[in-house]
Amino acid sequence: MRYAIIGAGQIGQALAHAFARKNIDVAVASTRPPEAIAPLAKSIGPTIAPRSLKDALEADIVFLAVPFWSHRDVAKAAGSWSGKIVVDVTNAYGVPLEQLDGLPSSTVIARALPGARLVKGFNHLPAGVLAEDPSVKGGRRVVFLSSDDDAAIAPVAALAEQLGYAPVDLGRLDEGGALVQARGNRWTQLIFQDLIKFD
C-alpha cells in the first residue's frame, strides 16, 4: 500500500511526523516542486519522500491536507480519481455556508474528485496535537473517520492503528461526518482534541 500527503503546511507536516514516528514510507507533495520541500522532508525523517504532485497522486491512499478551496487545484492534477482512497483532512472554517450549498464540506470535495472513495478523518486535531505521539497516559488519542463508502473506512482505520491512533467510525458524511466539520465561523460539538481511548 502506497501513501501520500498532499500539503506541506502545518497539518501536512504533522501527518508526516506521524508516519516518520512509525517508520512508514510516505510521499509528500505540494503545488511547489519536490526540491522545494526536500529540506523539510529530510528534517522530518528518512521515510518522508518529496514528490511531484502528479507522482504523489499515484498513491493508494492520499491525505488531502491543503487549505479548503485548494482542493480544486489538486483535483485537476490527477488523471483519474477512480477507486482512489482520499482522506479529507481539510476544514472549511471561515467558508460561508452558502458557498457550500448547504452541503457538508467533505461532500463538496467528494464531488470535485469523481470516483474517489472519500474518508473524512484526522481533521479534528490541531496541528500541534497531531504532530505529537498519540500514546497518551497509557491510552491512544482518538481519530474520527466517516465516509459514504463503508469499505473505504477499513484500510484508513488500519493505517490509523499503525500510526498509533484509536480510530472511531462515525458513519456517513452527512451524519457522523458533519459532527467534526466546521460550519461557517464555528466548530461543531464533537471537536475534542484530548479524547483518549484506553485499551
mmCIF file of C-alpha atoms in Angstrom:
data_model
loop_
_atom_site.group_PDB
_atom_site.id
_atom_site.type_symbol
_atom_site.label_atom_id
_atom_site.label_comp_id
_atom_site.label_asym_id
_atom_site.label_seq_id
_atom_site.Cartn_x
_atom_site.Cartn_y
_atom_site.Cartn_z
ATOM 1 C CA MET A 1 0.000 0.000 0.000
ATOM 2 C CA ARG A 2 1.402 3.399 -1.005
ATOM 3 C CA TYR A 3 0.618 6.558 0.952
ATOM 4 C CA ALA A 4 0.873 10.256 0.124
ATOM 5 C CA ILE A 5 0.263 13.541 1.904
ATOM 6 C CA ILE A 6 -0.769 16.469 -0.268
ATOM 7 C CA GLY A 7 0.102 19.668 1.542
ATOM 8 C CA ALA A 8 3.274 20.744 3.316
ATOM 9 C CA GLY A 9 1.741 23.222 5.734
ATOM 10 C CA GLN A 10 1.322 22.654 9.467
ATOM 11 C CA ILE A 11 -1.188 19.812 9.113
ATOM 12 C CA GLY A 12 0.750 18.111 6.314
ATOM 13 C CA GLN A 13 3.932 18.313 8.378
ATOM 14 C CA ALA A 14 2.145 16.943 11.447
ATOM 15 C CA LEU A 15 0.923 13.954 9.428
ATOM 16 C CA ALA A 16 4.429 13.422 8.062
ATOM 17 C CA HIS A 17 5.740 13.313 11.635
ATOM 18 C CA ALA A 18 3.121 10.651 12.438
ATOM 19 C CA PHE A 19 4.396 8.482 9.562
ATOM 20 C CA ALA A 20 8.048 9.120 10.464
ATOM 21 C CA ARG A 21 7.433 8.065 14.077
ATOM 22 C CA LYS A 22 6.397 4.611 12.864
ATOM 23 C CA ASN A 23 8.965 4.392 10.032
ATOM 24 C CA ILE A 24 6.224 4.190 7.400
ATOM 25 C CA ASP A 25 7.127 5.416 3.915
ATOM 26 C CA VAL A 26 5.015 8.283 2.643
ATOM 27 C CA ALA A 27 5.285 10.668 -0.290
ATOM 28 C CA VAL A 28 4.803 14.361 0.447
ATOM 29 C CA ALA A 29 3.832 16.857 -2.246
ATOM 30 C CA SER A 30 2.509 20.359 -2.676
ATOM 31 C CA THR A 31 1.940 22.721 -5.564
ATOM 32 C CA ARG A 32 5.655 23.561 -5.318
ATOM 33 C CA PRO A 33 8.302 21.361 -6.983
ATOM 34 C CA PRO A 34 9.618 18.480 -4.841
ATOM 35 C CA GLU A 35 13.048 20.056 -4.418
ATOM 36 C CA ALA A 36 11.384 22.992 -2.647
ATOM 37 C CA ILE A 37 10.084 20.733 0.116
ATOM 38 C CA ALA A 38 13.061 18.341 0.159
ATOM 39 C CA PRO A 39 14.808 20.085 3.111
ATOM 40 C CA LEU A 40 11.577 19.913 5.128
ATOM 41 C CA ALA A 41 11.079 16.225 4.305
ATOM 42 C CA LYS A 42 14.685 15.453 5.244
ATOM 43 C CA SER A 43 14.284 17.226 8.600
ATOM 44 C CA ILE A 44 11.270 15.062 9.465
ATOM 45 C CA GLY A 45 12.779 11.686 8.682
ATOM 46 C CA PRO A 46 14.156 9.248 6.103
ATOM 47 C CA THR A 47 10.755 7.690 5.313
ATOM 48 C CA ILE A 48 9.375 11.042 4.105
ATOM 49 C CA ALA A 49 9.883 11.347 0.336
ATOM 50 C CA PRO A 50 9.293 14.628 -1.518
ATOM 51 C CA ARG A 51 7.470 14.015 -4.793
ATOM 52 C CA SER A 52 5.780 15.971 -7.528
ATOM 53 C CA LEU A 53 2.047 16.398 -7.086
ATOM 54 C CA LYS A 54 1.373 14.161 -10.083
ATOM 55 C CA ASP A 55 3.602 11.377 -8.744
ATOM 56 C CA ALA A 56 2.203 11.595 -5.210
ATOM 57 C CA LEU A 57 -1.336 11.223 -6.526
ATOM 58 C CA GLU A 58 -0.422 7.722 -7.759
ATOM 59 C CA ALA A 59 -0.561 6.515 -4.128
ATOM 60 C CA ASP A 60 -3.321 4.162 -2.971
ATOM 61 C CA ILE A 61 -4.304 6.356 -0.005
ATOM 62 C CA VAL A 62 -3.935 10.121 -0.347
ATOM 63 C CA PHE A 63 -4.221 12.523 2.599
ATOM 64 C CA LEU A 64 -5.620 15.850 1.425
ATOM 65 C CA ALA A 65 -4.121 18.398 3.829
ATOM 66 C CA VAL A 66 -4.472 21.677 1.944
ATOM 67 C CA PRO A 67 -6.491 24.864 2.567
ATOM 68 C CA PHE A 68 -10.118 24.042 1.774
ATOM 69 C CA TRP A 69 -10.550 25.674 -1.628
ATOM 70 C CA SER A 70 -7.137 24.409 -2.799
ATOM 71 C CA HIS A 71 -8.778 21.015 -3.268
ATOM 72 C CA ARG A 72 -9.923 22.299 -6.665
ATOM 73 C CA ASP A 73 -6.319 22.710 -7.833
ATOM 74 C CA VAL A 74 -5.411 19.248 -6.546
ATOM 75 C CA ALA A 75 -8.477 17.800 -8.285
ATOM 76 C CA LYS A 76 -7.128 18.898 -11.675
ATOM 77 C CA ALA A 77 -3.718 17.293 -11.093
ATOM 78 C CA ALA A 78 -4.831 13.640 -11.146
ATOM 79 C CA GLY A 79 -5.513 11.789 -14.368
ATOM 80 C CA SER A 80 -8.224 9.790 -12.612
ATOM 81 C CA TRP A 81 -9.614 9.580 -9.091
ATOM 82 C CA SER A 82 -11.486 6.354 -9.755
ATOM 83 C CA GLY A 83 -11.103 3.903 -6.864
ATOM 84 C CA LYS A 84 -8.518 6.003 -5.025
ATOM 85 C CA ILE A 85 -9.000 6.471 -1.271
ATOM 86 C CA VAL A 86 -8.740 10.133 -0.292
ATOM 87 C CA VAL A 87 -8.600 11.105 3.375
ATOM 88 C CA ASP A 88 -10.054 14.590 3.665
ATOM 89 C CA VAL A 89 -8.145 16.371 6.435
ATOM 90 C CA THR A 90 -9.319 19.827 5.346
ATOM 91 C CA ASN A 91 -11.544 22.145 7.345
ATOM 92 C CA ALA A 92 -13.901 24.722 5.884
ATOM 93 C CA TYR A 93 -13.612 27.059 8.869
ATOM 94 C CA GLY A 94 -14.456 30.577 7.734
ATOM 95 C CA VAL A 95 -16.048 29.424 4.469
ATOM 96 C CA PRO A 96 -19.554 30.950 4.196
ATOM 97 C CA LEU A 97 -22.201 28.217 4.318
ATOM 98 C CA GLU A 98 -23.850 29.476 1.144
ATOM 99 C CA GLN A 99 -20.641 28.723 -0.774
ATOM 100 C CA LEU A 100 -21.101 25.062 0.189
ATOM 101 C CA ASP A 101 -24.736 24.974 -0.977
ATOM 102 C CA GLY A 102 -25.741 23.650 2.432
ATOM 103 C CA LEU A 103 -23.622 20.504 1.979
ATOM 104 C CA PRO A 104 -21.002 19.070 4.342
ATOM 105 C CA SER A 105 -17.599 20.324 3.210
ATOM 106 C CA SER A 106 -16.431 16.760 2.537
ATOM 107 C CA THR A 107 -19.330 16.231 0.152
ATOM 108 C CA VAL A 108 -18.205 19.313 -1.779
ATOM 109 C CA ILE A 109 -14.701 17.841 -2.023
ATOM 110 C CA ALA A 110 -16.010 14.389 -2.977
ATOM 111 C CA ARG A 111 -17.909 15.931 -5.898
ATOM 112 C CA ALA A 112 -14.683 17.574 -7.108
ATOM 113 C CA LEU A 113 -12.905 14.182 -7.126
ATOM 114 C CA PRO A 114 -15.188 11.959 -9.242
ATOM 115 C CA GLY A 115 -14.750 8.297 -8.468
ATOM 116 C CA ALA A 116 -12.669 8.858 -5.322
ATOM 117 C CA ARG A 117 -13.533 6.915 -2.184
ATOM 118 C CA LEU A 118 -13.521 9.787 0.287
ATOM 119 C CA VAL A 119 -12.999 9.384 4.033
ATOM 120 C CA LYS A 120 -13.211 12.342 6.389
ATOM 121 C CA GLY A 121 -10.589 11.970 9.094
ATOM 122 C CA PHE A 122 -7.762 13.340 11.215
ATOM 123 C CA ASN A 123 -9.197 16.864 10.872
ATOM 124 C CA HIS A 124 -10.396 17.441 14.431
ATOM 125 C CA LEU A 125 -6.892 17.600 15.940
ATOM 126 C CA PRO A 126 -4.909 20.864 15.805
ATOM 127 C CA ALA A 127 -1.574 20.550 14.011
ATOM 128 C CA GLY A 128 0.434 20.737 17.238
ATOM 129 C CA VAL A 129 -1.521 17.856 18.771
ATOM 130 C CA LEU A 130 -1.494 15.816 15.563
ATOM 131 C CA ALA A 131 2.306 16.100 15.493
ATOM 132 C CA GLU A 132 2.615 14.612 18.987
ATOM 133 C CA ASP A 133 2.890 10.936 19.846
ATOM 134 C CA PRO A 134 -0.715 9.644 20.060
ATOM 135 C CA SER A 135 0.189 7.436 23.024
ATOM 136 C CA VAL A 136 -1.060 9.445 25.985
ATOM 137 C CA LYS A 137 -1.245 8.433 29.651
ATOM 138 C CA GLY A 138 -1.455 4.740 28.805
ATOM 139 C CA GLY A 139 -4.113 5.261 26.136
ATOM 140 C CA ARG A 140 -4.311 6.255 22.469
ATOM 141 C CA ARG A 141 -5.541 9.518 21.021
ATOM 142 C CA VAL A 142 -8.775 9.081 19.046
ATOM 143 C CA VAL A 143 -9.231 9.966 15.378
ATOM 144 C CA PHE A 144 -12.732 10.158 13.929
ATOM 145 C CA LEU A 145 -13.456 8.703 10.488
ATOM 146 C CA SER A 146 -16.558 8.977 8.328
ATOM 147 C CA SER A 147 -17.434 8.029 4.770
ATOM 148 C CA ASP A 148 -20.282 7.206 2.441
ATOM 149 C CA ASP A 149 -18.167 4.243 1.294
ATOM 150 C CA ASP A 150 -18.175 1.676 4.110
ATOM 151 C CA ALA A 151 -15.373 -0.370 2.548
ATOM 152 C CA ALA A 152 -13.060 2.653 2.364
ATOM 153 C CA ILE A 153 -13.100 3.091 6.145
ATOM 154 C CA ALA A 154 -11.331 -0.218 6.869
ATOM 155 C CA PRO A 155 -7.914 0.493 5.268
ATOM 156 C CA VAL A 156 -7.854 4.022 6.699
ATOM 157 C CA ALA A 157 -8.739 2.692 10.157
ATOM 158 C CA ALA A 158 -5.999 0.056 9.824
ATOM 159 C CA LEU A 159 -3.493 2.774 8.903
ATOM 160 C CA ALA A 160 -4.651 4.902 11.843
ATOM 161 C CA GLU A 161 -3.958 1.912 14.109
ATOM 162 C CA GLN A 162 -0.498 1.533 12.551
ATOM 163 C CA LEU A 163 0.172 5.208 13.272
ATOM 164 C CA GLY A 164 -0.782 4.617 16.905
ATOM 165 C CA TYR A 165 -4.273 6.150 16.975
ATOM 166 C CA ALA A 166 -7.612 4.706 18.040
ATOM 167 C CA PRO A 167 -9.984 5.122 15.049
ATOM 168 C CA VAL A 168 -13.694 5.697 15.647
ATOM 169 C CA ASP A 169 -16.126 5.236 12.745
ATOM 170 C CA LEU A 170 -18.785 7.964 12.831
ATOM 171 C CA GLY A 171 -20.724 6.713 9.807
ATOM 172 C CA ARG A 172 -21.853 8.699 6.785
ATOM 173 C CA LEU A 173 -20.544 12.149 5.850
ATOM 174 C CA ASP A 174 -23.922 13.861 6.303
ATOM 175 C CA GLU A 175 -24.427 12.238 9.707
ATOM 176 C CA GLY A 176 -21.376 11.477 11.842
ATOM 177 C CA GLY A 177 -19.053 13.289 9.468
ATOM 178 C CA ALA A 178 -20.978 16.506 9.961
ATOM 179 C CA LEU A 179 -20.172 16.336 13.680
ATOM 180 C CA VAL A 180 -16.485 17.043 13.071
ATOM 181 C CA GLN A 181 -16.750 19.716 10.392
ATOM 182 C CA ALA A 182 -16.617 23.452 10.801
ATOM 183 C CA ARG A 183 -19.716 25.370 9.804
ATOM 184 C CA GLY A 184 -19.002 28.946 8.852
ATOM 185 C CA ASN A 185 -17.076 30.554 11.685
ATOM 186 C CA ARG A 186 -17.803 27.950 14.336
ATOM 187 C CA TRP A 187 -16.867 24.401 15.148
ATOM 188 C CA THR A 188 -19.346 21.621 15.765
ATOM 189 C CA GLN A 189 -19.774 19.994 19.156
ATOM 190 C CA LEU A 190 -17.532 16.970 18.621
ATOM 191 C CA ILE A 191 -14.169 18.749 18.320
ATOM 192 C CA PHE A 192 -12.300 17.154 21.235
ATOM 193 C CA GLN A 193 -8.516 17.180 20.911
ATOM 194 C CA ASP A 194 -7.932 15.296 24.150
ATOM 195 C CA LEU A 195 -10.229 12.309 23.624
ATOM 196 C CA ILE A 196 -8.225 9.219 24.576
ATOM 197 C CA LYS A 197 -9.143 5.536 24.270
ATOM 198 C CA PHE A 198 -7.841 3.199 26.967
ATOM 199 C CA ASP A 199 -7.486 -0.398 25.781
#
